[in-house]
Short mmCIF file of N, CA and C in Angstrom, two decimals:
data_model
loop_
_atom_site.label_atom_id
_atom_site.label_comp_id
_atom_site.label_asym_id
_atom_site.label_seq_id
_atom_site.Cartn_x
_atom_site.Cartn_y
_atom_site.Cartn_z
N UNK A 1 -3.87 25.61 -0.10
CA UNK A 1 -4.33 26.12 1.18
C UNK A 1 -4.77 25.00 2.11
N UNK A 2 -5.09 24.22 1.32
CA UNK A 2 -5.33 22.83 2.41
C UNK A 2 -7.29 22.99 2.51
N UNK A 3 -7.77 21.47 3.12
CA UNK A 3 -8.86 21.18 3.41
C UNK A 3 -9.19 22.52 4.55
N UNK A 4 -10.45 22.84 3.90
CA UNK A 4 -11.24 23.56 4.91
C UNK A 4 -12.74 22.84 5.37
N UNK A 5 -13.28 22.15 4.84
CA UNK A 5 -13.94 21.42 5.38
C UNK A 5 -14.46 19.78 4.86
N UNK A 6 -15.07 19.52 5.64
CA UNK A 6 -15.78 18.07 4.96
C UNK A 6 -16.94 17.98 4.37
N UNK A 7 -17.24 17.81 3.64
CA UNK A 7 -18.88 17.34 2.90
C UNK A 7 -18.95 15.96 2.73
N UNK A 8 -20.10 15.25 3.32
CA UNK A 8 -20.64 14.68 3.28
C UNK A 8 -21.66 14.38 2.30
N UNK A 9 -21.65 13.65 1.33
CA UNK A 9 -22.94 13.61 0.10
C UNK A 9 -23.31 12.49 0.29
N UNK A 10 -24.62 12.28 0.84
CA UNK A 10 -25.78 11.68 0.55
C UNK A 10 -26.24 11.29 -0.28
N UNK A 11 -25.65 10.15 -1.18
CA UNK A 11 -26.20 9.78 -2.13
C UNK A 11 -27.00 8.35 -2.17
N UNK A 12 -27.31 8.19 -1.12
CA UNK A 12 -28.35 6.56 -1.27
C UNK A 12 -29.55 6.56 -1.98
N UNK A 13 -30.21 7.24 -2.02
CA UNK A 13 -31.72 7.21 -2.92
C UNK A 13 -31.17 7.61 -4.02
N UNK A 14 -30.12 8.17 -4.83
CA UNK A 14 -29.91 8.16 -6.45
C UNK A 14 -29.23 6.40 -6.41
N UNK A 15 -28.03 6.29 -5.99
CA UNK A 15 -27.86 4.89 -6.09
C UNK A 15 -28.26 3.84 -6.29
N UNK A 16 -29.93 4.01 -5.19
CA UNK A 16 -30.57 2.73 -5.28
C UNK A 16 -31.08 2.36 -6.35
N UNK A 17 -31.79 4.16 -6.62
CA UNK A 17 -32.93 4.23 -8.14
C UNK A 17 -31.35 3.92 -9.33
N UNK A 18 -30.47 4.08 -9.20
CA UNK A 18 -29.68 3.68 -10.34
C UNK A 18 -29.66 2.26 -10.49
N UNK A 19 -28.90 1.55 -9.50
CA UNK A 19 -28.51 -0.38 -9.00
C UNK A 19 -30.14 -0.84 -9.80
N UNK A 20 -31.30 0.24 -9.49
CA UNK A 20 -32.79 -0.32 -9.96
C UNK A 20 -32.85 -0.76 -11.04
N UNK A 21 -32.48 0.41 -11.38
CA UNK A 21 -32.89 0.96 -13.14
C UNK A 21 -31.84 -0.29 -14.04
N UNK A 22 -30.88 -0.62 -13.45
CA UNK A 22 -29.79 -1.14 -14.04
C UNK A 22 -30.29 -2.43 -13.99
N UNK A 23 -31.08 -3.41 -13.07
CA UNK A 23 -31.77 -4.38 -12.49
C UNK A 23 -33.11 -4.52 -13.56
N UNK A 24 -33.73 -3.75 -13.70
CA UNK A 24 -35.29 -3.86 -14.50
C UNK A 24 -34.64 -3.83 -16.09
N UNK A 25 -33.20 -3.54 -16.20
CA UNK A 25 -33.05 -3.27 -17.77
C UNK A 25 -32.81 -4.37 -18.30
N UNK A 26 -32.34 -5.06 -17.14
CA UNK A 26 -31.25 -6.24 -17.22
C UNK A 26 -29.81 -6.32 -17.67
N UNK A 27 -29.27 -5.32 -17.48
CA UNK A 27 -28.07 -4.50 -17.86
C UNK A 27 -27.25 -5.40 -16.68
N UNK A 28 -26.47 -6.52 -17.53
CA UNK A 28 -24.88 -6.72 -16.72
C UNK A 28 -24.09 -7.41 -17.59
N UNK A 29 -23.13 -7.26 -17.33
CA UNK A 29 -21.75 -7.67 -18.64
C UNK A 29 -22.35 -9.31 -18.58
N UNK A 30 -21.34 -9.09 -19.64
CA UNK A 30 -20.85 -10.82 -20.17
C UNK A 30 -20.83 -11.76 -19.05
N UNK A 31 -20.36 -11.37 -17.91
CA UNK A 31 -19.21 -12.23 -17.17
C UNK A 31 -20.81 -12.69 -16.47
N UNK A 32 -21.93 -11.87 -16.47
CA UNK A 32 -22.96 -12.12 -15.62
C UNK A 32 -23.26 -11.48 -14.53
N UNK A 33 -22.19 -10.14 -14.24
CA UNK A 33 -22.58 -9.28 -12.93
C UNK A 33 -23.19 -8.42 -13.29
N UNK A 34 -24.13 -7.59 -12.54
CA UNK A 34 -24.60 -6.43 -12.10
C UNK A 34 -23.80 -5.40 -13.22
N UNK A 35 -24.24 -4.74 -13.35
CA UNK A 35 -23.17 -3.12 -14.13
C UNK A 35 -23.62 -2.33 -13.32
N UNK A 36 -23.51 -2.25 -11.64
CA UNK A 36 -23.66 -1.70 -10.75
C UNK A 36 -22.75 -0.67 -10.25
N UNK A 37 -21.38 -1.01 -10.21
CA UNK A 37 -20.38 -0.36 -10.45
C UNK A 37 -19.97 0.45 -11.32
N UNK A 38 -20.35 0.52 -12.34
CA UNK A 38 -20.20 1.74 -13.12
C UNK A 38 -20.93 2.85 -12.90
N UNK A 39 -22.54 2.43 -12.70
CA UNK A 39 -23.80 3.22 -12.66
C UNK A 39 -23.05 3.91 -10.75
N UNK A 40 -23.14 2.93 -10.58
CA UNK A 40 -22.40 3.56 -8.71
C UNK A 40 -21.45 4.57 -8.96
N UNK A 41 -20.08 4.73 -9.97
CA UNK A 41 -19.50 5.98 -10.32
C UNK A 41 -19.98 6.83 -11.08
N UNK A 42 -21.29 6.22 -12.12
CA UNK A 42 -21.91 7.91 -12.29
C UNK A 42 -22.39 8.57 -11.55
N UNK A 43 -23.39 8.10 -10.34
CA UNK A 43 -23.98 8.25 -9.56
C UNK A 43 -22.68 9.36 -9.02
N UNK A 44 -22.04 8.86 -8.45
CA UNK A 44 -21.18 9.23 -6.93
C UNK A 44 -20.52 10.77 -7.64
N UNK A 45 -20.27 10.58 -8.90
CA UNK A 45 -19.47 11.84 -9.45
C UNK A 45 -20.68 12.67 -9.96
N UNK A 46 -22.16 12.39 -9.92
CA UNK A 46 -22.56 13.59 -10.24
C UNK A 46 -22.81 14.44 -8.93
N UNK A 47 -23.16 13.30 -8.01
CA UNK A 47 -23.23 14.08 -6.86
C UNK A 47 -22.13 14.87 -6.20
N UNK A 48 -21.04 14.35 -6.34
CA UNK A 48 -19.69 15.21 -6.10
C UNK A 48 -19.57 16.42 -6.61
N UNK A 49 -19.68 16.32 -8.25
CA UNK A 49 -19.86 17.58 -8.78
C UNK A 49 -20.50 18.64 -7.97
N UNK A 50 -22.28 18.30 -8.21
CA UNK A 50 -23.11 19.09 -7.99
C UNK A 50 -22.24 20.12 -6.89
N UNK A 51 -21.70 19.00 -5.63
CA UNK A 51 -21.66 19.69 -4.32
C UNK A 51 -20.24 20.59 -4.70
N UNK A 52 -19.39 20.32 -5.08
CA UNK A 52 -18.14 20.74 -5.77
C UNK A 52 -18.93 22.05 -6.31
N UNK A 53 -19.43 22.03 -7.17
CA UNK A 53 -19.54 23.63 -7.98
C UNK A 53 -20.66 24.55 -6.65
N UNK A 54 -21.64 23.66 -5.97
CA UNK A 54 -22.00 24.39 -4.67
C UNK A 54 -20.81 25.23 -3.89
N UNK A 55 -19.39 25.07 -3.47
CA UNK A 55 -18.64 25.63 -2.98
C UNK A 55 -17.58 26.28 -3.77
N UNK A 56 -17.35 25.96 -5.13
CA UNK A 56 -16.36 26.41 -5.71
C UNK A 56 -15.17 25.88 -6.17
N UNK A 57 -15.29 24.61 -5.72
CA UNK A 57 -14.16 23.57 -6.21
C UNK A 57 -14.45 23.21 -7.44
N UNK A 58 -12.86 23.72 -7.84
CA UNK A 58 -12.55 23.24 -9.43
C UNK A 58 -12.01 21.84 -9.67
N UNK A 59 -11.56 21.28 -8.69
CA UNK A 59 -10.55 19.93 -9.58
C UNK A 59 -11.33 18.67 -8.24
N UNK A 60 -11.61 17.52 -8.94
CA UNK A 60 -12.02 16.47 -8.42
C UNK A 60 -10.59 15.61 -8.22
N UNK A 61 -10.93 15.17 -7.36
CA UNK A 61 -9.65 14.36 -7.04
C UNK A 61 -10.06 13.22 -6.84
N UNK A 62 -9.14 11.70 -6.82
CA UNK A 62 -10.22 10.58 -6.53
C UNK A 62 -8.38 9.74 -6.10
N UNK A 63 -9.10 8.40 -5.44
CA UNK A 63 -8.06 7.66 -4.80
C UNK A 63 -8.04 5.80 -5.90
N UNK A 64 -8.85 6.27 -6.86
CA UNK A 64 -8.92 4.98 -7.58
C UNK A 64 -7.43 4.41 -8.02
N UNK A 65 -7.22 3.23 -7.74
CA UNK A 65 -5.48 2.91 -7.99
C UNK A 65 -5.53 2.12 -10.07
N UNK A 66 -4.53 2.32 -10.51
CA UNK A 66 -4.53 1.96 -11.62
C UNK A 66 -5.17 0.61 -11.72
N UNK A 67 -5.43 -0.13 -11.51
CA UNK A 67 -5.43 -1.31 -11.06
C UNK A 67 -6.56 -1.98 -11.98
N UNK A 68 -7.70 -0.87 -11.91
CA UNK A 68 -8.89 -1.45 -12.55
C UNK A 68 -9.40 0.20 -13.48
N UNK A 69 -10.95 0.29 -14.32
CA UNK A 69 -11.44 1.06 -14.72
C UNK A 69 -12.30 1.95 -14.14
N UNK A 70 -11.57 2.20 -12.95
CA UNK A 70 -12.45 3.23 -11.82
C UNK A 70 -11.88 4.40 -12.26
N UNK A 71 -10.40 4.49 -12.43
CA UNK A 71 -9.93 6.08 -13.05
C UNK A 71 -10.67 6.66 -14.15
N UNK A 72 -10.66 5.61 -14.98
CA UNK A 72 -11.24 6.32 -16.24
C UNK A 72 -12.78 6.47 -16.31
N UNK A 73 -13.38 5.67 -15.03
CA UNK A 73 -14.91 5.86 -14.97
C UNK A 73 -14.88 7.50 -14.63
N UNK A 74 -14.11 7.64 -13.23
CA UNK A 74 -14.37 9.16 -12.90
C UNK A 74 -13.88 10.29 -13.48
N UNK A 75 -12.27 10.21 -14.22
CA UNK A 75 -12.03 11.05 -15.15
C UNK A 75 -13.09 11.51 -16.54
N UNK A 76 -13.90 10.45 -16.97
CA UNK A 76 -14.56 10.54 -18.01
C UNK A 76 -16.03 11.54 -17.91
N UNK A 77 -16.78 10.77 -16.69
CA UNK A 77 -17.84 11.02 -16.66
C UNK A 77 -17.83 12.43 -15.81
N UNK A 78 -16.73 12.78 -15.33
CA UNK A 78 -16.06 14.45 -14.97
C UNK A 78 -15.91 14.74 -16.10
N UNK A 79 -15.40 14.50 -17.05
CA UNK A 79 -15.28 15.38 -18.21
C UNK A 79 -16.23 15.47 -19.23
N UNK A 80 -17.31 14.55 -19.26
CA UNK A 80 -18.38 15.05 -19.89
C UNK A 80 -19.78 15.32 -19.37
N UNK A 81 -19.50 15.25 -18.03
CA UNK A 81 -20.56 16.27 -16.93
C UNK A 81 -20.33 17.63 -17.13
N UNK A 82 -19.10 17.81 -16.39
CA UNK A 82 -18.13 19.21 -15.85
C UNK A 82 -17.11 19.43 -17.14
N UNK A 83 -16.73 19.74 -18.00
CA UNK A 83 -15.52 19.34 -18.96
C UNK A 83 -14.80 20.97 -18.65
N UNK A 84 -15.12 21.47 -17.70
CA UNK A 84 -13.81 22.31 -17.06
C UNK A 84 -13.67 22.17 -15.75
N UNK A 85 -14.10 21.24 -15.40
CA UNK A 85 -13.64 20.78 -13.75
C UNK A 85 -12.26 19.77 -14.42
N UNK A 86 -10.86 19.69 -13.51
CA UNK A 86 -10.29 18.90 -13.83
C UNK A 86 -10.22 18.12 -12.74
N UNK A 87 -9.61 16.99 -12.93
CA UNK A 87 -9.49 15.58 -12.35
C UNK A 87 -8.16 15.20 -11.65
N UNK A 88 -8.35 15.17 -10.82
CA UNK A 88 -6.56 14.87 -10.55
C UNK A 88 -6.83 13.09 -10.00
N UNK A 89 -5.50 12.53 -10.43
CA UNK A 89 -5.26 11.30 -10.31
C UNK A 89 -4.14 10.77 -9.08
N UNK A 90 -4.24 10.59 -8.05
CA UNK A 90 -2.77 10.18 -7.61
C UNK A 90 -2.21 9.33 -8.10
N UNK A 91 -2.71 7.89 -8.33
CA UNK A 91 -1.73 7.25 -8.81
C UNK A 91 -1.20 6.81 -9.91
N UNK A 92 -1.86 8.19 -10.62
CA UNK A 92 -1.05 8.71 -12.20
C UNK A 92 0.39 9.68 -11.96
N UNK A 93 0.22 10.56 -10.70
CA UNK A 93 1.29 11.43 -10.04
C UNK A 93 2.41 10.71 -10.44
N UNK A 94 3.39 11.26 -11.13
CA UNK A 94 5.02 10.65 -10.67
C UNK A 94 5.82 11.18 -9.65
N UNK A 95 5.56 12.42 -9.45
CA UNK A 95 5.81 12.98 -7.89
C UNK A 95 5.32 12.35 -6.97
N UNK A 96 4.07 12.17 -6.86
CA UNK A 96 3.47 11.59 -5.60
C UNK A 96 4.18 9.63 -5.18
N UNK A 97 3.80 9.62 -6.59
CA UNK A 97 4.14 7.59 -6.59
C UNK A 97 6.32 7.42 -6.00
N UNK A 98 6.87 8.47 -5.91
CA UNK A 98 7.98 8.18 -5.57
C UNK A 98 8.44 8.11 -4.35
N UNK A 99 7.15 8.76 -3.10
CA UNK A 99 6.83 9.03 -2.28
C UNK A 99 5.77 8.02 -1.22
N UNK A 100 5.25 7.44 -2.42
CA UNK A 100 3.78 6.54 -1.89
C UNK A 100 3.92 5.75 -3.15
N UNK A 101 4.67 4.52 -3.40
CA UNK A 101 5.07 3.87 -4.28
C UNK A 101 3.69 2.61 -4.75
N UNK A 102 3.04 2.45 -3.50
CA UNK A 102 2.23 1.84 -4.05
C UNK A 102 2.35 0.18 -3.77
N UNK A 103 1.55 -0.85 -3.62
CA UNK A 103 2.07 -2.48 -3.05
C UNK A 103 2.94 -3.23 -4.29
N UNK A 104 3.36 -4.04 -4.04
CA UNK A 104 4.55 -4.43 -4.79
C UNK A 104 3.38 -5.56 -5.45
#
């Protein structure tokens, strides 16, 4: 049926208290960064959820490209938040990728 509207989620005060919490633990990989980015996709997908089951949306969709572990951050932590919300991937699509192939 197509987009009927936009939501906007507000998520800066869970974020920050997350980036915090992640900061006082001293929680960052090997390499020496932050594990900010991960905690930033739990963050972002619970709040999605929440607002998602507020209107009735069943399937999360996300624009993460294969590229790195952003798919499987949001597929995962959707499936053991929500584990009947499904996830759609575009650039897992083989329909879509023949269409929108993606940078060389």
């Amino acid at each position: 049926t197509g987009v009927s509207e936009t939501v906007i989620v507000d998520l800066k005060e869970e974020m920050a208290e997350g980036c915090y919490e992640a900061v006082m633990a001293q929680a960052y990989y090997d390499g020496g960064y932050w594990q900010s980015t991960g905690i930033g996709r739990h963050v972002t997908v619970c709040g999605l959820l929440r607002a998602m089951k507020e209107r009735g949306v069943t399937v999360l969709a996300h624009g993460a490209t294969g590229r790195g572990n952003d798919q499987m951050r949001f597929e995962r932590y959707t499936n053991v938040l929500e584990p009947e919300m499904k996830v759609y991937a575009p650039w897992r699509d083989p329909v879509l990728l023949v269409d929108f192939p993606g940078r060389k």
